[in-house]
Short mmCIF file of C-alpha atoms in Angstrom, two decimals:
data_model
loop_
_atom_site.label_atom_id
_atom_site.label_comp_id
_atom_site.label_asym_id
_atom_site.label_seq_id
_atom_site.Cartn_x
_atom_site.Cartn_y
_atom_site.Cartn_z
CA MET N 22 175.71 103.58 22.44
CA PRO N 23 174.11 99.76 20.57
CA ARG N 24 171.73 97.82 22.95
CA TYR N 25 172.88 93.87 22.46
CA VAL N 26 171.05 90.98 24.09
CA ALA N 27 172.21 88.27 25.65
CA LYS N 28 170.87 85.17 26.40
CA VAL N 29 172.85 83.22 29.34
CA GLN N 30 173.54 80.13 31.14
CA TYR N 31 175.49 79.39 34.30
CA ASP N 32 176.10 76.57 36.89
CA GLY N 33 174.98 78.50 40.05
CA SER N 34 177.12 76.73 42.19
CA ARG N 35 179.80 79.01 43.34
CA TYR N 36 177.80 82.35 42.70
CA HIS N 37 176.07 84.35 45.22
CA GLY N 38 173.11 84.54 43.08
CA TYR N 39 172.91 86.72 39.90
CA GLN N 40 172.91 90.09 41.07
CA ILE N 41 176.01 92.30 42.34
CA GLN N 42 176.03 91.65 45.86
CA LYS N 43 178.87 93.21 48.49
CA ASN N 44 180.03 90.24 50.18
CA GLY N 45 180.18 87.33 47.48
CA THR N 46 181.37 86.80 43.39
CA SER N 47 177.57 87.18 41.62
CA ILE N 48 177.12 86.33 37.72
CA GLN N 49 176.40 90.05 36.56
CA GLU N 50 179.99 90.89 38.15
CA ARG N 51 181.56 88.51 36.62
CA ILE N 52 179.98 89.39 33.14
CA GLU N 53 180.41 93.55 33.35
CA HIS N 54 183.74 92.54 34.68
CA ALA N 55 184.41 90.51 30.78
CA LEU N 56 182.72 93.94 29.06
CA LEU N 57 184.95 96.36 30.85
CA LEU N 58 187.78 94.24 29.47
CA ILE N 59 186.42 93.38 25.81
CA ALA N 60 185.49 98.08 26.07
CA LYS N 61 189.58 98.38 27.78
CA ARG N 62 187.85 100.81 30.25
CA SER N 63 188.09 101.76 33.53
CA PRO N 64 186.41 100.22 36.38
CA ASN N 65 185.56 103.59 36.96
CA ASN N 66 183.70 103.73 34.24
CA PRO N 67 181.21 100.89 34.10
CA ILE N 68 179.32 98.74 32.12
CA LYS N 69 176.32 98.06 33.59
CA ILE N 70 174.06 94.87 32.50
CA VAL N 71 170.24 94.14 32.82
CA GLY N 72 169.19 90.72 33.53
CA SER N 73 165.36 90.01 33.39
CA GLY N 74 165.21 88.85 36.99
CA ARG N 75 167.76 87.70 40.27
CA THR N 76 168.48 84.49 40.55
CA ASP N 77 169.46 83.63 43.94
CA ALA N 78 172.47 81.58 45.83
CA GLY N 79 173.14 78.38 44.20
CA VAL N 80 170.55 78.89 41.46
CA HIS N 81 170.71 78.06 37.90
CA ALA N 82 169.97 79.45 34.56
CA LEU N 83 169.32 77.68 30.96
CA GLY N 84 168.02 81.01 29.72
CA GLN N 85 168.47 84.09 31.30
CA VAL N 86 168.31 87.08 28.99
CA ILE N 87 170.30 90.32 29.98
CA HIS N 88 171.17 93.27 28.03
CA PHE N 89 173.66 96.09 28.05
CA ASP N 90 174.68 99.24 26.31
CA PHE N 91 178.31 98.33 24.66
CA PRO N 92 180.04 101.70 23.83
CA ALA N 93 181.44 100.50 20.26
CA SER N 94 179.48 98.87 18.06
CA ILE N 95 181.25 95.49 16.71
CA PRO N 96 179.76 92.31 15.30
CA ALA N 97 177.57 90.72 18.47
CA THR N 98 179.46 86.79 17.31
CA ASN N 99 182.46 88.93 17.73
CA LEU N 100 181.30 90.40 21.43
CA LEU N 101 180.41 86.59 21.90
CA ARG N 102 183.29 84.54 21.46
CA ALA N 103 185.21 87.58 23.29
CA LEU N 104 182.77 87.37 26.52
CA ASN N 105 183.54 83.40 26.74
CA SER N 106 186.85 83.55 26.62
CA ILE N 107 186.90 85.65 29.54
CA LEU N 108 183.99 84.27 31.47
CA ALA N 109 185.29 81.21 33.79
CA LYS N 110 183.54 77.77 32.49
CA ASP N 111 180.07 77.73 34.43
CA ILE N 112 178.99 81.16 32.67
CA ARG N 113 177.85 80.66 28.59
CA ILE N 114 177.04 83.63 26.93
CA VAL N 115 174.76 81.32 23.96
CA GLN N 116 173.03 84.12 21.95
CA CYS N 117 173.99 87.86 21.83
CA LYS N 118 172.60 89.97 18.99
CA GLN N 119 172.23 93.59 18.36
CA ILE N 120 168.99 95.14 19.32
CA GLU N 121 166.59 98.21 19.58
CA SER N 122 167.86 100.57 21.74
CA ASP N 123 163.97 100.98 23.67
CA PHE N 124 163.98 96.83 24.54
CA HIS N 125 164.44 96.39 28.40
CA ALA N 126 165.55 92.89 29.45
CA ARG N 127 163.35 93.38 32.84
CA TYR N 128 160.47 95.37 31.96
CA ASP N 129 159.64 93.69 28.85
CA ALA N 130 159.48 90.30 29.91
CA ILE N 131 155.60 88.74 29.58
CA GLY N 132 156.69 85.24 31.13
CA LYS N 133 159.15 82.77 32.41
CA SER N 134 159.60 79.46 33.01
CA TYR N 135 161.34 77.23 35.69
CA ARG N 136 162.14 73.64 36.37
CA TYR N 137 162.56 72.14 39.49
CA ARG N 138 164.85 68.62 39.26
CA VAL N 139 164.52 66.92 42.50
CA ASP N 140 166.67 63.19 42.49
CA ILE N 141 164.77 60.47 43.34
CA GLN N 142 167.00 57.79 43.81
CA ARG N 143 167.44 55.53 47.12
CA PHE N 144 171.11 56.93 47.89
CA PRO N 145 171.62 60.61 46.34
CA ASP N 146 173.73 60.54 42.90
CA PRO N 147 176.94 61.78 43.93
CA PHE N 148 177.19 63.64 40.43
CA LYS N 149 174.01 65.20 41.21
CA ARG N 150 174.16 67.35 44.44
CA GLN N 151 175.14 70.46 42.50
CA PHE N 152 172.34 70.38 40.27
CA THR N 153 169.02 68.41 42.25
CA THR N 154 167.68 67.85 45.58
CA HIS N 155 167.69 64.55 46.69
CA HIS N 156 164.42 63.26 48.03
CA GLY N 157 164.95 59.15 49.07
CA TYR N 158 161.33 59.03 50.74
CA PRO N 159 159.18 57.40 48.58
CA PHE N 160 156.09 59.66 47.60
CA LYS N 161 153.39 59.35 45.70
CA ILE N 162 153.03 61.45 41.73
CA GLU N 163 149.38 61.58 42.21
CA ARG N 164 149.33 63.56 45.54
CA ILE N 165 151.44 66.18 44.32
CA GLN N 166 149.86 66.55 40.96
CA ALA N 167 146.51 66.60 42.41
CA GLY N 168 147.85 69.83 45.42
CA LEU N 169 149.31 71.95 42.02
CA ALA N 170 146.07 71.47 39.97
CA TYR N 171 144.79 73.96 42.56
CA LEU N 172 147.56 76.38 42.10
CA LYS N 173 147.45 76.66 38.18
CA GLY N 174 145.60 80.41 36.64
CA GLU N 175 145.57 83.66 38.97
CA HIS N 176 146.47 83.50 42.69
CA ASP N 177 147.14 85.51 45.58
CA PHE N 178 150.30 83.65 46.30
CA THR N 179 151.55 85.41 49.56
CA SER N 180 151.93 82.02 51.09
CA PHE N 181 154.34 80.66 48.78
CA CYS N 182 156.70 84.26 48.79
CA SER N 183 159.25 84.79 51.58
CA THR N 184 158.24 87.46 54.40
CA LYS N 185 161.65 88.79 52.90
CA THR N 186 160.04 90.74 49.65
CA ASP N 187 159.41 94.08 48.48
CA LYS N 188 156.76 93.55 46.14
CA GLN N 189 153.24 94.38 47.72
CA ASN N 190 151.18 92.33 45.11
CA LYS N 191 150.96 88.64 45.21
CA VAL N 192 148.91 88.27 42.33
CA ARG N 193 150.78 86.17 39.35
CA ASN N 194 149.23 84.04 36.54
CA LEU N 195 150.66 80.62 36.25
CA TYR N 196 149.47 79.14 33.06
CA GLN N 197 151.69 75.60 33.53
CA ILE N 198 152.40 73.96 36.94
CA GLU N 199 153.33 70.12 36.09
CA ALA N 200 155.18 67.42 37.69
CA ASN N 201 156.12 64.60 36.48
CA ILE N 202 158.80 60.98 37.12
CA ASP N 203 161.84 61.09 34.50
CA SER N 204 162.67 57.45 35.14
CA HIS N 205 165.29 57.11 32.88
CA ASN N 206 166.70 59.85 34.92
CA GLN N 207 165.38 58.85 38.15
CA GLU N 208 164.22 62.78 38.33
CA LEU N 209 161.33 64.33 39.80
CA VAL N 210 160.53 67.37 37.41
CA PHE N 211 158.60 70.31 38.56
CA ASP N 212 158.14 72.98 35.50
CA PHE N 213 156.20 76.20 35.50
CA ARG N 214 155.44 78.64 33.56
CA GLY N 215 153.81 81.79 34.74
CA ASN N 216 153.81 85.47 33.92
CA GLY N 217 156.16 86.38 37.14
CA PHE N 218 156.93 84.44 40.28
CA LEU N 219 157.57 86.61 43.76
CA TYR N 220 160.87 85.42 45.59
CA ASN N 221 161.15 81.89 46.58
CA MET N 222 157.66 81.46 45.14
CA ILE N 223 159.24 77.68 43.42
CA ARG N 224 161.18 76.51 45.98
CA ILE N 225 158.17 77.34 48.93
CA ILE N 226 155.77 75.80 46.30
CA VAL N 227 158.56 72.68 45.66
CA GLY N 228 158.98 71.68 49.92
CA THR N 229 154.93 71.82 50.07
CA SER N 230 154.79 69.70 46.80
CA LEU N 231 157.17 67.21 48.44
CA GLN N 232 155.28 66.94 51.98
CA ILE N 233 151.94 66.65 50.05
CA GLY N 234 153.80 63.79 48.42
CA ASP N 235 155.14 61.62 51.45
CA GLY N 236 151.52 62.13 52.96
CA LEU N 237 152.37 65.22 55.55
CA LYS N 238 149.94 67.32 54.12
CA GLN N 239 147.12 66.83 51.67
CA PRO N 240 146.38 67.72 48.53
CA GLU N 241 143.61 69.80 49.76
CA GLU N 242 145.65 72.15 51.43
CA MET N 243 147.28 73.79 48.70
CA GLN N 244 143.71 75.66 48.04
CA ARG N 245 143.75 76.24 52.02
CA LEU N 246 147.23 77.72 51.67
CA LEU N 247 145.73 80.16 48.72
CA GLN N 248 142.80 81.39 50.95
CA VAL N 249 145.22 81.98 54.35
CA LYS N 250 148.02 83.91 53.08
CA ASP N 251 150.18 82.95 55.53
CA ARG N 252 154.29 81.91 54.58
CA ASN N 253 153.77 79.86 57.76
CA GLN N 254 151.91 77.56 56.60
CA ALA N 255 153.40 76.54 53.83
CA GLY N 256 155.95 73.76 53.94
CA PRO N 257 159.68 74.79 53.55
CA THR N 258 161.63 76.34 51.00
CA ALA N 259 163.50 73.89 48.90
CA PRO N 260 167.23 74.30 48.54
CA PRO N 261 168.21 76.43 45.59
CA GLN N 262 170.24 73.61 43.53
CA GLY N 263 167.41 71.89 42.28
CA LEU N 264 166.30 75.08 40.24
CA TYR N 265 166.64 76.89 36.58
CA LEU N 266 165.81 79.61 35.19
CA MET N 267 164.68 78.20 31.51
CA HIS N 268 163.32 80.46 29.67
CA VAL N 269 162.27 84.38 29.39
CA GLU N 270 159.01 85.26 26.70
CA TYR N 271 158.78 88.54 25.01
CA LYS N 272 156.24 89.61 23.02
CA GLU N 273 158.86 89.36 20.15
CA ASP N 274 161.33 86.74 20.53
CA PRO N 275 164.95 88.97 20.58
CA PHE N 276 166.66 86.25 19.30
CA ASP N 277 164.70 85.74 16.18
CA SER N 278 167.01 86.46 13.05
CA GLU N 279 165.78 89.91 11.32
CA MET V 14 187.95 40.09 60.93
CA PRO V 15 185.22 39.56 58.64
CA ARG V 16 185.93 41.43 55.36
CA TYR V 17 183.64 43.13 53.07
CA VAL V 18 183.35 44.20 49.31
CA ALA V 19 181.78 47.83 48.57
CA LYS V 20 180.96 49.35 44.91
CA VAL V 21 181.60 53.02 45.33
CA GLN V 22 180.82 55.97 43.43
CA TYR V 23 182.52 59.25 43.13
CA ASP V 24 182.43 62.65 41.45
CA GLY V 25 186.00 63.11 41.37
CA SER V 26 186.16 66.89 41.54
CA ARG V 27 186.97 67.53 45.09
CA TYR V 28 189.78 65.23 45.27
CA HIS V 29 193.47 64.31 44.96
CA GLY V 30 192.88 61.16 43.49
CA TYR V 31 191.66 57.55 44.83
CA GLN V 32 194.95 56.96 46.73
CA ILE V 33 195.81 58.52 49.72
CA GLN V 34 198.58 61.48 48.91
CA LYS V 35 200.90 63.54 51.88
CA ASN V 36 199.09 67.03 50.25
CA GLY V 37 195.91 66.54 49.49
CA THR V 38 192.64 64.84 49.84
CA SER V 39 191.52 61.70 48.60
CA ILE V 40 188.63 59.17 48.06
CA GLN V 41 190.55 56.56 50.38
CA GLU V 42 191.44 58.47 53.17
CA ARG V 43 187.58 59.80 53.45
CA ILE V 44 186.53 56.25 53.01
CA GLU V 45 188.76 54.99 55.71
CA HIS V 46 187.93 57.92 58.20
CA ALA V 47 184.44 57.05 57.86
CA LEU V 48 185.17 52.96 58.96
CA LEU V 49 187.14 53.67 61.73
CA LEU V 50 184.12 56.24 63.18
CA ILE V 51 181.80 53.80 62.79
CA ALA V 52 184.43 51.38 64.66
CA LYS V 53 184.90 53.81 67.19
CA ARG V 54 188.98 53.45 66.60
CA SER V 55 191.62 55.84 67.49
CA PRO V 56 193.26 56.76 64.47
CA ASN V 57 196.33 55.13 65.82
CA ASN V 58 194.15 51.76 65.24
CA PRO V 59 193.17 52.40 61.01
CA ILE V 60 191.44 50.28 58.62
CA LYS V 61 192.57 50.01 55.66
CA ILE V 62 190.66 49.32 52.62
CA VAL V 63 192.00 48.26 48.90
CA GLY V 64 191.13 49.85 46.03
CA SER V 65 191.02 48.00 42.41
CA GLY V 66 193.75 50.13 41.49
CA ARG V 67 193.73 54.26 41.63
CA THR V 68 191.80 56.88 39.64
CA ASP V 69 193.74 60.39 39.08
CA ALA V 70 192.85 63.67 40.42
CA GLY V 71 189.80 64.35 38.93
CA VAL V 72 188.77 61.43 37.39
CA HIS V 73 185.40 60.23 38.69
CA ALA V 74 183.83 56.40 39.06
CA LEU V 75 180.70 54.85 38.80
CA GLY V 76 182.18 51.49 39.69
CA GLN V 77 185.14 51.14 41.69
CA VAL V 78 185.20 48.34 44.02
CA ILE V 79 186.98 47.79 47.65
CA HIS V 80 187.60 45.59 50.31
CA PHE V 81 188.46 45.80 54.12
CA ASP V 82 188.49 43.97 57.13
CA PHE V 83 185.88 45.57 59.88
CA PRO V 84 186.33 44.49 63.27
CA ALA V 85 182.81 43.85 64.27
CA SER V 86 180.55 41.45 62.25
CA ILE V 87 177.92 43.62 61.41
CA PRO V 88 174.81 43.84 58.23
CA ALA V 89 176.35 44.66 55.16
CA THR V 90 172.97 46.91 54.87
CA ASN V 91 173.89 48.94 58.05
CA LEU V 92 177.49 49.52 56.96
CA LEU V 93 176.47 50.78 53.58
CA ARG V 94 174.20 53.23 55.46
CA ALA V 95 176.16 54.15 58.07
CA LEU V 96 179.06 54.98 55.48
CA ASN V 97 176.44 56.94 53.11
CA SER V 98 175.88 58.76 56.18
CA ILE V 99 179.28 59.91 57.27
CA LEU V 100 180.87 60.69 53.46
CA ALA V 101 180.21 63.49 51.50
CA LYS V 102 177.95 63.84 49.06
CA ASP V 103 180.63 63.11 45.95
CA ILE V 104 181.30 59.74 47.46
CA ARG V 105 178.54 57.24 47.33
CA ILE V 106 178.70 53.13 48.41
CA VAL V 107 175.71 51.90 46.39
CA GLN V 108 176.61 48.09 47.16
CA CYS V 109 177.88 46.29 50.03
CA LYS V 110 178.57 42.64 51.28
CA GLN V 111 180.18 40.17 53.69
CA ILE V 112 182.76 38.30 51.28
CA GLU V 113 184.61 35.15 51.92
CA SER V 114 188.37 36.72 54.06
CA ASP V 115 190.44 35.17 50.73
CA PHE V 116 188.41 37.92 48.30
CA HIS V 117 191.07 40.55 46.75
CA ALA V 118 189.71 43.41 44.80
CA ARG V 119 193.10 44.23 43.58
CA TYR V 120 194.55 40.77 42.84
CA ASP V 121 191.44 39.35 42.01
CA ALA V 122 190.35 41.63 39.05
CA ILE V 123 190.66 40.34 35.64
CA GLY V 124 189.77 43.20 33.31
CA LYS V 125 188.03 46.92 33.88
CA SER V 126 185.91 49.52 31.67
CA TYR V 127 186.42 53.03 31.49
CA ARG V 128 184.68 55.37 29.75
CA TYR V 129 185.97 58.82 28.21
CA ARG V 130 183.29 61.61 27.64
CA VAL V 131 183.96 64.45 25.67
CA ASP V 132 181.64 67.59 24.97
CA ILE V 133 181.17 68.49 21.45
CA GLN V 134 178.98 71.85 21.66
CA ARG V 135 180.28 74.84 19.99
CA PHE V 136 180.60 76.22 23.04
CA PRO V 137 181.86 74.08 26.92
CA ASP V 138 178.28 73.60 28.88
CA PRO V 139 178.44 74.82 32.08
CA PHE V 140 177.07 71.92 33.79
CA LYS V 141 179.53 69.58 32.02
CA ARG V 142 182.81 70.97 32.80
CA GLN V 143 183.84 68.94 35.68
CA PHE V 144 182.36 65.95 34.66
CA THR V 145 183.87 65.81 30.07
CA THR V 146 186.33 67.54 28.71
CA HIS V 147 185.33 70.21 25.57
CA HIS V 148 186.36 69.88 22.14
CA GLY V 149 184.62 72.83 19.74
CA TYR V 150 186.45 71.91 16.53
CA PRO V 151 185.07 70.02 14.22
CA PHE V 152 186.33 66.70 13.82
CA LYS V 153 185.55 63.10 11.86
CA ILE V 154 184.75 60.41 13.92
CA GLU V 155 185.26 57.76 11.28
CA ARG V 156 188.57 58.85 11.10
CA ILE V 157 188.87 58.12 15.41
CA GLN V 158 187.34 54.94 15.14
CA ALA V 159 189.53 53.64 12.30
CA GLY V 160 192.21 54.94 14.70
CA LEU V 161 191.18 53.01 17.40
CA ALA V 162 190.64 49.79 15.69
CA TYR V 163 194.54 49.06 15.25
CA LEU V 164 194.60 49.60 19.32
CA LYS V 165 192.26 46.48 20.04
CA GLY V 166 193.81 43.49 21.19
CA GLU V 167 196.71 42.70 22.90
CA HIS V 168 199.37 44.76 22.33
CA ASP V 169 202.92 47.34 23.98
CA PHE V 170 201.49 50.36 24.81
CA THR V 171 204.30 51.40 25.89
CA SER V 172 203.59 55.11 23.69
CA PHE V 173 200.59 55.02 25.33
CA CYS V 174 201.65 54.53 29.28
CA SER V 175 203.64 58.19 31.28
CA THR V 176 207.20 57.65 31.10
CA LYS V 177 206.11 58.39 35.59
CA THR V 178 204.87 54.33 35.67
CA ASP V 179 206.89 51.80 37.89
CA LYS V 180 205.26 49.03 35.54
CA GLN V 181 207.66 47.18 33.64
CA ASN V 182 205.84 45.17 31.72
CA LYS V 183 203.66 47.12 29.17
CA VAL V 184 201.37 44.58 27.46
CA ARG V 185 198.04 44.62 28.04
CA ASN V 186 194.49 43.27 26.35
CA LEU V 187 192.20 45.42 24.76
CA TYR V 188 189.16 43.86 24.53
CA GLN V 189 186.81 46.78 23.18
CA ILE V 190 187.68 49.80 22.48
CA GLU V 191 184.89 52.41 20.72
CA ALA V 192 183.96 55.79 20.02
CA ASN V 193 180.34 56.88 19.33
CA ILE V 194 178.34 60.23 18.84
CA ASP V 195 175.77 60.62 21.76
CA SER V 196 174.01 62.94 19.38
CA HIS V 197 171.37 63.52 22.18
CA ASN V 198 173.60 64.71 24.88
CA GLN V 199 176.12 65.94 22.02
CA GLU V 200 179.03 64.13 23.34
CA LEU V 201 182.01 62.07 21.93
CA VAL V 202 181.72 58.90 24.13
CA PHE V 203 185.07 56.34 24.53
CA ASP V 204 184.37 53.04 25.66
CA PHE V 205 187.18 50.76 27.10
CA ARG V 206 187.31 47.18 28.38
CA GLY V 207 190.62 45.54 29.08
CA ASN V 208 192.53 43.38 31.17
CA GLY V 209 194.40 45.71 32.87
CA PHE V 210 195.22 49.49 31.64
CA LEU V 211 198.48 51.47 31.85
CA TYR V 212 199.30 54.80 33.84
CA ASN V 213 197.29 57.73 31.90
CA MET V 214 196.86 54.62 29.15
CA ILE V 215 193.33 56.00 28.33
CA ARG V 216 193.74 59.48 28.38
CA ILE V 217 196.91 59.15 26.04
CA ILE V 218 194.74 57.66 23.72
CA VAL V 219 192.11 59.95 23.47
CA GLY V 220 194.48 62.84 23.54
CA THR V 221 196.03 60.94 20.21
CA SER V 222 192.63 60.45 19.05
CA LEU V 223 191.38 63.94 18.99
CA GLN V 224 194.47 64.79 17.29
CA ILE V 225 193.56 62.12 14.15
CA GLY V 226 189.70 63.25 14.47
CA ASP V 227 190.44 66.79 13.51
CA GLY V 228 193.07 65.83 10.49
CA LEU V 229 196.53 66.23 12.94
CA LYS V 230 197.58 62.55 12.79
CA GLN V 231 196.56 60.18 10.28
CA PRO V 232 194.55 56.66 11.67
CA GLU V 233 197.66 54.26 10.74
CA GLU V 234 199.45 56.48 13.19
CA MET V 235 198.13 54.40 15.99
CA GLN V 236 199.85 51.23 14.83
CA ARG V 237 203.05 52.87 14.34
CA LEU V 238 202.90 54.11 17.78
CA LEU V 239 202.49 50.74 18.94
CA GLN V 240 205.94 50.09 17.24
CA VAL V 241 208.54 52.70 17.82
CA LYS V 242 206.97 52.25 21.90
CA ASP V 243 208.02 55.84 22.74
CA ARG V 244 205.42 58.24 24.43
CA ASN V 245 206.85 61.20 22.87
CA GLN V 246 205.62 60.39 19.72
CA ALA V 247 201.93 60.25 21.07
CA GLY V 248 199.54 62.97 21.20
CA PRO V 249 198.79 64.51 24.33
CA THR V 250 197.00 63.53 27.72
CA ALA V 251 193.82 64.56 27.49
CA PRO V 252 192.72 66.18 30.93
CA PRO V 253 191.43 63.63 33.96
CA GLN V 254 187.47 65.23 34.26
CA GLY V 255 186.31 63.63 31.07
CA LEU V 256 187.17 59.96 32.17
CA TYR V 257 184.83 57.69 34.62
CA LEU V 258 186.18 54.18 35.88
CA MET V 259 182.79 52.47 34.89
CA HIS V 260 182.93 48.72 35.93
CA VAL V 261 185.78 46.44 37.83
CA GLU V 262 185.49 42.62 36.47
CA TYR V 263 185.77 39.30 38.78
CA LYS V 264 185.67 35.60 37.81
CA GLU V 265 182.73 35.73 39.98
CA ASP V 266 180.45 38.70 40.55
CA PRO V 267 181.07 39.94 44.30
CA PHE V 268 178.03 41.68 44.29
CA ASP V 269 176.11 38.02 43.30
CA SER V 270 173.53 37.51 45.95
CA GLU V 271 174.07 34.76 47.31
#
């Protein structure tokens, strides 16, 4: 069976996350359902998709990558159009390509980029409630930036990982970690790029950073948190709706034209 | 009782329009309910708000204007904060001011501005499905602009008015009517300013304009439509979710500091 790779965008607001859940609709379930309809197969004979990783309920994606084996060899552009005509408007396949049968969306990923958007208007923007987190208090961006600087590079991020994780190794390498004010949109924007991210890692870093910006914690606290390896000493987990999976990196870009 | 004027923004996606309906929640109902809670009054003794005009189900507002008489004289900034703390996040009071008791949000309005946003990306943006209408076909902006030019100024807009209207006089004056490409956001944006708008008028003008852009109608058709005064000969009514009430004009800006 030919293997396909696809880039997926979704507004996660209506979904219980990327991965199939017992209770609630997931992105994965909707895409697998659409593939089944295109292949005219029975649900007893499912077509599984593999994503680069999970995203939580309410989290969005601009560049999620998936792969799947399809029972017929059809042009990737036709497959893309067929999927988009079936899927709800809050999930879009933006690229699709046939690929070598040993490509793996999760195992082959060597890095990921995430963005976290904070609405910093005095009153929360009614049009951004599902796309940002609102933070109406005055804060100091310089304090946030000073705190984040401690997290750059390779560290044990245990303090910034949900205790619900099943991962043993909590060492990750953050290549890029930035916070900037987007004054045009009145947003505080966090950008992250790293070789991998732990469960809730970005949301805990953002929650802690907002406390540092507000003056509730000192920027140097970030360094101490890396050392103590204790989730309970970090700040709260920021809400999911500000978080976006932006890009998944592979050794070779799977969407490069051959 | 002191009279207050307020500027309201709302994401209309979840509502059955501005005006109170028998079946379904409206913006008006939510604001009147919040005022009742602040005044600690019983629902038998309602506080009525008056808006500059209605907006349909799914239509948004960045600058809707309302007035109401409140049973106590409290600082407008306190009223604004109290309202925002009660209202759902998709309705925001952005300005509030005490005003002369003869100010009337509807009767005193001398003009309105509306915007209509069309997502012109090849595939509909999953994050814009409630905030734009998608139009994925190639079109010529020059044809749309040429058609709109016929509508500028004072005309009988019967062909661009829903037959469900109860208005007799269909003459309106359009001061401004523009269509431009916002290439950064990949949108086609229509801007309208006039002394008043008929029921579905903008949505029918947009629906007809898209047909002109696609080549299904000639730009000159707009002139003919003004003459024939027949709704059935115009194009379809474009969907509500691209439409925004941007601004309501009064002789004197009610939000000018005294």
